[in-house]
XYZ file of N, CA, C and O in Angstrom:
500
model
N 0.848 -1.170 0.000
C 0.000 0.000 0.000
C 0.887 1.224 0.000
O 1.743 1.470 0.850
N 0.572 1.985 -1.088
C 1.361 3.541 -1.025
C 0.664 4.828 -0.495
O -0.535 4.689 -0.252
N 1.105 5.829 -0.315
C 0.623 7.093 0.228
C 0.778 6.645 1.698
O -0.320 6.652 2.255
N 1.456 6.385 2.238
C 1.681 6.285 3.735
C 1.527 5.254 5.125
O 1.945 5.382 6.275
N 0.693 4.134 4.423
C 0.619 3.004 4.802
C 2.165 2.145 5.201
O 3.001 2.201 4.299
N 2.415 1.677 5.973
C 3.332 0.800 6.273
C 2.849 -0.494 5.849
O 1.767 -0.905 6.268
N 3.664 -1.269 4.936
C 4.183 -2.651 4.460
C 4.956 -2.979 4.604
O 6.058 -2.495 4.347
N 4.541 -4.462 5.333
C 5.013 -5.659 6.147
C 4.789 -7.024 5.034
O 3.751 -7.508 4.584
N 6.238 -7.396 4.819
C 6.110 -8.478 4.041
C 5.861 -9.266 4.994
O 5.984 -9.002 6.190
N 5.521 -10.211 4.549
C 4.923 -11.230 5.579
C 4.473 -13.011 4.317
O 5.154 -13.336 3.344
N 3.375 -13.669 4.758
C 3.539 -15.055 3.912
C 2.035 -14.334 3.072
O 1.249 -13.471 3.464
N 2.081 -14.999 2.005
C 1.300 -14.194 0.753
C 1.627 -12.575 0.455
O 2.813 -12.280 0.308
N 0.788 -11.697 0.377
C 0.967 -10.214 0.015
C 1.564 -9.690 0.967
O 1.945 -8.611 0.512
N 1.983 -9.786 2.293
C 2.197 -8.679 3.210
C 0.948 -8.583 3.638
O -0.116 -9.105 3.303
N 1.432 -7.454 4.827
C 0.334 -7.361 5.521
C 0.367 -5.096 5.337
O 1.134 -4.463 4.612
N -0.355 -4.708 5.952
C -0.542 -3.456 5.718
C -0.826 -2.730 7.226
O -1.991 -2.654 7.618
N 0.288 -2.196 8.060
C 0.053 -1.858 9.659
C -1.168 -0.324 8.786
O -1.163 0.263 7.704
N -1.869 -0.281 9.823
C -3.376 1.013 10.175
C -3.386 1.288 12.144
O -3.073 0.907 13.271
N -3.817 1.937 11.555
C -4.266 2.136 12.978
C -5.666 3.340 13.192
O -5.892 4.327 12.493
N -6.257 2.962 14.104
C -7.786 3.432 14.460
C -7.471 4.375 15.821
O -6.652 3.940 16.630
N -7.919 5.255 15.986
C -8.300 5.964 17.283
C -9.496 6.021 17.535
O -10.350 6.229 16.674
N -9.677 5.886 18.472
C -10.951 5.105 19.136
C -11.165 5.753 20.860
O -10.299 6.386 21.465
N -12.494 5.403 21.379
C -12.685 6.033 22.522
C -12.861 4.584 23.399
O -12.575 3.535 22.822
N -13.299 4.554 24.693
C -12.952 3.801 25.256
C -14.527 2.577 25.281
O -14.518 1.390 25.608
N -15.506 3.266 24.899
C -16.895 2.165 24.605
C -16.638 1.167 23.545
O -17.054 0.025 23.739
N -15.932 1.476 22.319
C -15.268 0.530 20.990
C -14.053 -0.102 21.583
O -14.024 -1.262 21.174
N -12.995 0.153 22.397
C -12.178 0.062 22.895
C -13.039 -1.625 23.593
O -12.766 -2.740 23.151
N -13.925 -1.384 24.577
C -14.167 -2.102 25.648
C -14.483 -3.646 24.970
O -14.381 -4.719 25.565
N -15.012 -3.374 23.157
C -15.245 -4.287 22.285
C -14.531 -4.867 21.803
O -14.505 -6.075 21.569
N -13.628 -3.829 21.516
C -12.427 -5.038 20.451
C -11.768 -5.601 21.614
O -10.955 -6.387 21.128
N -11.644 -5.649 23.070
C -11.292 -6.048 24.162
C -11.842 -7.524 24.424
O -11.246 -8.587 24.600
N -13.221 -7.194 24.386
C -14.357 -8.297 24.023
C -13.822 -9.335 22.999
O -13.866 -10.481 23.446
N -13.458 -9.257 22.072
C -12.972 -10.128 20.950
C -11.849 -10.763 21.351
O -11.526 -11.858 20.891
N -11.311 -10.262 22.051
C -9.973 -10.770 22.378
C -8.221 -10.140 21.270
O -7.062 -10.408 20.954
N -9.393 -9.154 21.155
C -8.297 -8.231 20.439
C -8.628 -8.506 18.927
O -8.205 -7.582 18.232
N -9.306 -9.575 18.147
C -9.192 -9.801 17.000
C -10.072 -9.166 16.109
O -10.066 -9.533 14.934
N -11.084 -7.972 16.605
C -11.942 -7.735 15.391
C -12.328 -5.923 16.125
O -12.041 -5.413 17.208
N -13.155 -5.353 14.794
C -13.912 -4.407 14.983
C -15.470 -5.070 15.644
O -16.192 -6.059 15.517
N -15.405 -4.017 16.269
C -17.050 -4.276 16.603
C -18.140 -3.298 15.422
O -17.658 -2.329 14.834
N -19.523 -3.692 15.218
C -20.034 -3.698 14.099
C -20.543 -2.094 14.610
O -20.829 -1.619 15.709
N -20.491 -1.515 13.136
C -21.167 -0.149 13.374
C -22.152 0.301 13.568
O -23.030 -0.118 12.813
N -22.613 1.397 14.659
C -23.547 1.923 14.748
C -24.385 2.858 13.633
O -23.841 3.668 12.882
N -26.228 2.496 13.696
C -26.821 2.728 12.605
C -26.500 4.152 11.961
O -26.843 4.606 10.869
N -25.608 4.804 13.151
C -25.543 6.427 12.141
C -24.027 6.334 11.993
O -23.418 7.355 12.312
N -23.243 5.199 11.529
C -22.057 4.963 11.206
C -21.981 4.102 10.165
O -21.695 2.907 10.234
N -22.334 4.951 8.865
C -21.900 3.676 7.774
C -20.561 3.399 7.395
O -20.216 2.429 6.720
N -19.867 4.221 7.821
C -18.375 4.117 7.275
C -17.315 3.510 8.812
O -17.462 4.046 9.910
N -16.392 2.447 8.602
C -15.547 1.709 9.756
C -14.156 2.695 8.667
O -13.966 2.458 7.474
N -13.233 3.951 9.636
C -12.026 4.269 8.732
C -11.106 4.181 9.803
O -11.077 4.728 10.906
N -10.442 3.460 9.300
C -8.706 3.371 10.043
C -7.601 4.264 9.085
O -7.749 4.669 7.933
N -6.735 4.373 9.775
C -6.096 5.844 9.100
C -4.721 5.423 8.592
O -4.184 4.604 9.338
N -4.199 5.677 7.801
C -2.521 4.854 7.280
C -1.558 5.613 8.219
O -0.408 5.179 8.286
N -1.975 6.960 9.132
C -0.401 6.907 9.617
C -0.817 7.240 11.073
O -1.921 7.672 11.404
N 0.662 6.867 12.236
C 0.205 7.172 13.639
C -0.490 8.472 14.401
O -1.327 8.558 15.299
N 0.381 9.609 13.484
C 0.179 11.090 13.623
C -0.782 11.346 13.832
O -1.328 11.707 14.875
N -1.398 11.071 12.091
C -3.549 11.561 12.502
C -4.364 10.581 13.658
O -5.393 10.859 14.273
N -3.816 9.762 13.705
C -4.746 8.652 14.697
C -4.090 9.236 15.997
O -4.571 8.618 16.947
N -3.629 9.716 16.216
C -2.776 10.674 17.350
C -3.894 11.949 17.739
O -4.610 12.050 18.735
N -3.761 12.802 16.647
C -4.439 14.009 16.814
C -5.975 13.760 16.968
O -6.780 14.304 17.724
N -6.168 12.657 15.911
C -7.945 12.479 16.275
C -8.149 11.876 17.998
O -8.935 12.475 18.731
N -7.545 10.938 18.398
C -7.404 10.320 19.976
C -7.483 11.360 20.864
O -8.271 11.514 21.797
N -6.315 12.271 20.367
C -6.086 13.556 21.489
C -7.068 14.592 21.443
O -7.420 15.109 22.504
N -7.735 15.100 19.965
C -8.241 15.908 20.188
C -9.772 16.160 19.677
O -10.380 17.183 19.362
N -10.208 14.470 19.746
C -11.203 14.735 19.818
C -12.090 13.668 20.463
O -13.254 13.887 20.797
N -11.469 12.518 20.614
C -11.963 11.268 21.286
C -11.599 11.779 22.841
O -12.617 11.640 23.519
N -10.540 12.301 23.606
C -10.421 12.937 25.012
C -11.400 14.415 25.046
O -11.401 14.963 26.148
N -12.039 14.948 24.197
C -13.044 15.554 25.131
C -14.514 15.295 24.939
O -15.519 15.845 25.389
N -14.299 14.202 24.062
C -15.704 13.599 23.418
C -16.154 12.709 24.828
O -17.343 12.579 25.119
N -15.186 12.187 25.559
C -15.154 11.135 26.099
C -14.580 10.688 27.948
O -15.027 9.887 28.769
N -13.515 11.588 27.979
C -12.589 12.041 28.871
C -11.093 10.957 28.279
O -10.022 11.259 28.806
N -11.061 9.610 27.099
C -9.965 9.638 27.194
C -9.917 9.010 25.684
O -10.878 8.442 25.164
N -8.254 9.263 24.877
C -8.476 8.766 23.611
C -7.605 7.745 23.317
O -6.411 8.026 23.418
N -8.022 6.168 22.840
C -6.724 5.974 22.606
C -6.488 5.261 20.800
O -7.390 5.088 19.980
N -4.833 4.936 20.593
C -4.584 4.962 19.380
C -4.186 3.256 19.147
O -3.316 2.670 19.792
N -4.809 2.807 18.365
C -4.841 1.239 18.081
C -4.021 0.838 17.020
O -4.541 1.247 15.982
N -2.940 0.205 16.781
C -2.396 -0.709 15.766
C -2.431 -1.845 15.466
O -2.225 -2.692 16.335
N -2.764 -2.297 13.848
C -3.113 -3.876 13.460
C -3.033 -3.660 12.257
O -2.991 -2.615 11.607
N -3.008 -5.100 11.890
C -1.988 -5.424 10.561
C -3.333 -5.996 9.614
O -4.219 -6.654 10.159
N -3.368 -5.733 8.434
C -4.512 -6.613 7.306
C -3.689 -6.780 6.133
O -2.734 -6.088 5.780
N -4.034 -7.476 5.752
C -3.629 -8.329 3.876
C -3.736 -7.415 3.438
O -4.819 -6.836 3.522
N -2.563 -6.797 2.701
C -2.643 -5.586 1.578
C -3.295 -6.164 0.570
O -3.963 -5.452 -0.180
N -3.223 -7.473 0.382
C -3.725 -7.507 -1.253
C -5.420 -7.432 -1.065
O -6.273 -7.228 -1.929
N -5.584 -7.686 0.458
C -7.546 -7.394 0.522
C -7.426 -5.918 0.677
O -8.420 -5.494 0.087
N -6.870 -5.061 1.068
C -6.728 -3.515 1.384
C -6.919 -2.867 -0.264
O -7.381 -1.757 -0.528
N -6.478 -3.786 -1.148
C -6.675 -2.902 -2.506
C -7.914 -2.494 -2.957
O -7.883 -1.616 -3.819
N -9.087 -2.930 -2.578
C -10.526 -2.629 -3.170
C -10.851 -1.416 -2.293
O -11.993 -0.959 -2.242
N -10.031 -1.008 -1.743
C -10.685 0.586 -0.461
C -9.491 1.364 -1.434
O -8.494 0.839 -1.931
N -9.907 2.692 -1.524
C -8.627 3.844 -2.184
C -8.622 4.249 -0.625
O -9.208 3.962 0.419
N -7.464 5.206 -1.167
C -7.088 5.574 -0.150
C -8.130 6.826 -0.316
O -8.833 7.048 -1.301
N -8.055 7.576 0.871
C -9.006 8.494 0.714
C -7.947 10.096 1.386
O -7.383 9.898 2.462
N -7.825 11.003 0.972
C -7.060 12.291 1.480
C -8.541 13.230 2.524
O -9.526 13.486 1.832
N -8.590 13.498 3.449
C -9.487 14.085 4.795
C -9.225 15.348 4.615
O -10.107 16.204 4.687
N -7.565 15.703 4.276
C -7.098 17.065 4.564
C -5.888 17.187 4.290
O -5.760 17.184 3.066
N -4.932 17.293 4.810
C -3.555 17.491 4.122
C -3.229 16.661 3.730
O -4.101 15.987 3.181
N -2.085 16.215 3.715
C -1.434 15.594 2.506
C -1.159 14.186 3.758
O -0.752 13.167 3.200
N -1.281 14.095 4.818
C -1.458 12.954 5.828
C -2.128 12.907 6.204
O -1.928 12.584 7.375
N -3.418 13.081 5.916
C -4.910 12.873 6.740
C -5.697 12.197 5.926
O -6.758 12.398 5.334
N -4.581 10.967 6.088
C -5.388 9.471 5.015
C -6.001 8.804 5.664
O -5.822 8.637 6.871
N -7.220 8.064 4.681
C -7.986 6.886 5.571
C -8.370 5.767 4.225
O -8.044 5.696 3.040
N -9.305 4.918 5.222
C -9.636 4.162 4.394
C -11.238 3.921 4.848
O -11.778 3.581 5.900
N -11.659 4.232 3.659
C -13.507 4.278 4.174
C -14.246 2.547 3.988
O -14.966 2.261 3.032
N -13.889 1.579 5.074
C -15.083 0.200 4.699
C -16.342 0.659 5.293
O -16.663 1.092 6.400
N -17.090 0.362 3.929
C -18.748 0.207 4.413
C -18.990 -0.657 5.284
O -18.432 -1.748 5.397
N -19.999 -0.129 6.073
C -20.096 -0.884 7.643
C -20.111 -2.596 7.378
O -19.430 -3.505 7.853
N -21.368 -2.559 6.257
C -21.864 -3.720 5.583
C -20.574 -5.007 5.058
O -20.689 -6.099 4.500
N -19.442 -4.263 5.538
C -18.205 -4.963 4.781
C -16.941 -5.511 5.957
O -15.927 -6.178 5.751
N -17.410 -5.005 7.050
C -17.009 -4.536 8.467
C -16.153 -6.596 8.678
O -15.026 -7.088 8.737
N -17.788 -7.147 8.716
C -17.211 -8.518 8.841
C -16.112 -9.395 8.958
O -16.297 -10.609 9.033
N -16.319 -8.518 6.431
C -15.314 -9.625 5.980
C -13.720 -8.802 6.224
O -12.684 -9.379 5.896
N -13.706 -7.513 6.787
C -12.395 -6.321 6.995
C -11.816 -7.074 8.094
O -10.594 -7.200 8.171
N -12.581 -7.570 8.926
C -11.911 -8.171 9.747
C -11.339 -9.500 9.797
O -10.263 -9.836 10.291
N -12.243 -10.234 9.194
C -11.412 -11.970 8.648
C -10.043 -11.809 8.099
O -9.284 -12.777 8.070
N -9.681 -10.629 7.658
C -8.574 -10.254 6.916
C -7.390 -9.541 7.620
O -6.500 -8.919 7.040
N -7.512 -9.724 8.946
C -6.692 -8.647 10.230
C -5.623 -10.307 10.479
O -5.765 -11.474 10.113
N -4.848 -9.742 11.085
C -3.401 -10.618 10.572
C -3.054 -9.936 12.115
O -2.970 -8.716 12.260
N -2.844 -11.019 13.367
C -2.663 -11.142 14.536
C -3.708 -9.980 15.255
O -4.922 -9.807 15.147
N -2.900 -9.441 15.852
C -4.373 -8.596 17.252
C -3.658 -7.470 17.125
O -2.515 -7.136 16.813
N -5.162 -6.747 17.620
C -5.190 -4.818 17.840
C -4.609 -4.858 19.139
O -4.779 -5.661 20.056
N -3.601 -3.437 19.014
C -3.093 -3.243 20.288
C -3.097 -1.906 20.404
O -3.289 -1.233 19.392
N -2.941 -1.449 21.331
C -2.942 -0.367 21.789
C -1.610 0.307 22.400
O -0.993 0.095 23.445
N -1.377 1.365 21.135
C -0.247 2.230 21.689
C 0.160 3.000 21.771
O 1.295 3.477 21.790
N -1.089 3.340 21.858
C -1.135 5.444 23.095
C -2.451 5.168 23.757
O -3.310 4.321 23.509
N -2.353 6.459 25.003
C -3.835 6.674 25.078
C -3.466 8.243 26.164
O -2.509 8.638 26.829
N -4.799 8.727 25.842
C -4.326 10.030 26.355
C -5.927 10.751 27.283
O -7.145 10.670 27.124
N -5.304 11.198 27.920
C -6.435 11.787 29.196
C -6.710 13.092 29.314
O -7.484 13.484 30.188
């Protein structure tokens, strides 16, 4: 994956590190899973976007999931680049305020395609 995504060779395509910032109710879910999945979106959430670099998943955690919430934190996990190719990348705002928009409806199979567990590595108060 190009435009800012990190690729991880790995066995078949590589894998593609993302990362999500997230508040601590989604947090309490993918916890629930045992680390291995998104939890399914809410009806006024059609879009699941994880972001290609740490920075923006930084600034969204900090500055808007901690006062949305009282705390934000920033999630890393790995998916099959070669399933990552049917999402473009999408530009938010500058020239690093990339994402990737899965329809909720697609949420499922985004996750059959996650390559070990979400972890968490920031969180901010």
């Amino acid at each position: 994956m190009k435009a800012g995504g990190e690729v991880e060779m790995g066995s078949g395509g590589g894998t593609t590190v993302l990362w999500r910032p997230t508040g601590p109710k989604e947090l309490d879910l993918v916890r629930e899973s045992g680390w291995r999945k998104w939890p399914p979106r809410l009806p006024d959430q059609p879009i699941f976007y994880p972001v290609l670099n740490e920075d923006y998943a930084i600034m969204i955690a900090r500055d808007w999931n901690v006062p949305a919430s009282g705390v934000g934190y920033v999630t890393r996990f790995h998916v099959e680049t070669d399933f990552l190719s049917r999402y473009p990348v999408r530009q938010a705002g500058g020239d690093t305020i990339l994402e990737l928009w899965v329809p909720a409806e697609e949420l499922d199979e985004f996750n059959a395609h996650l390559v070990g567990t979400i972890e968490v590595v920031h969180e901010f108060r």
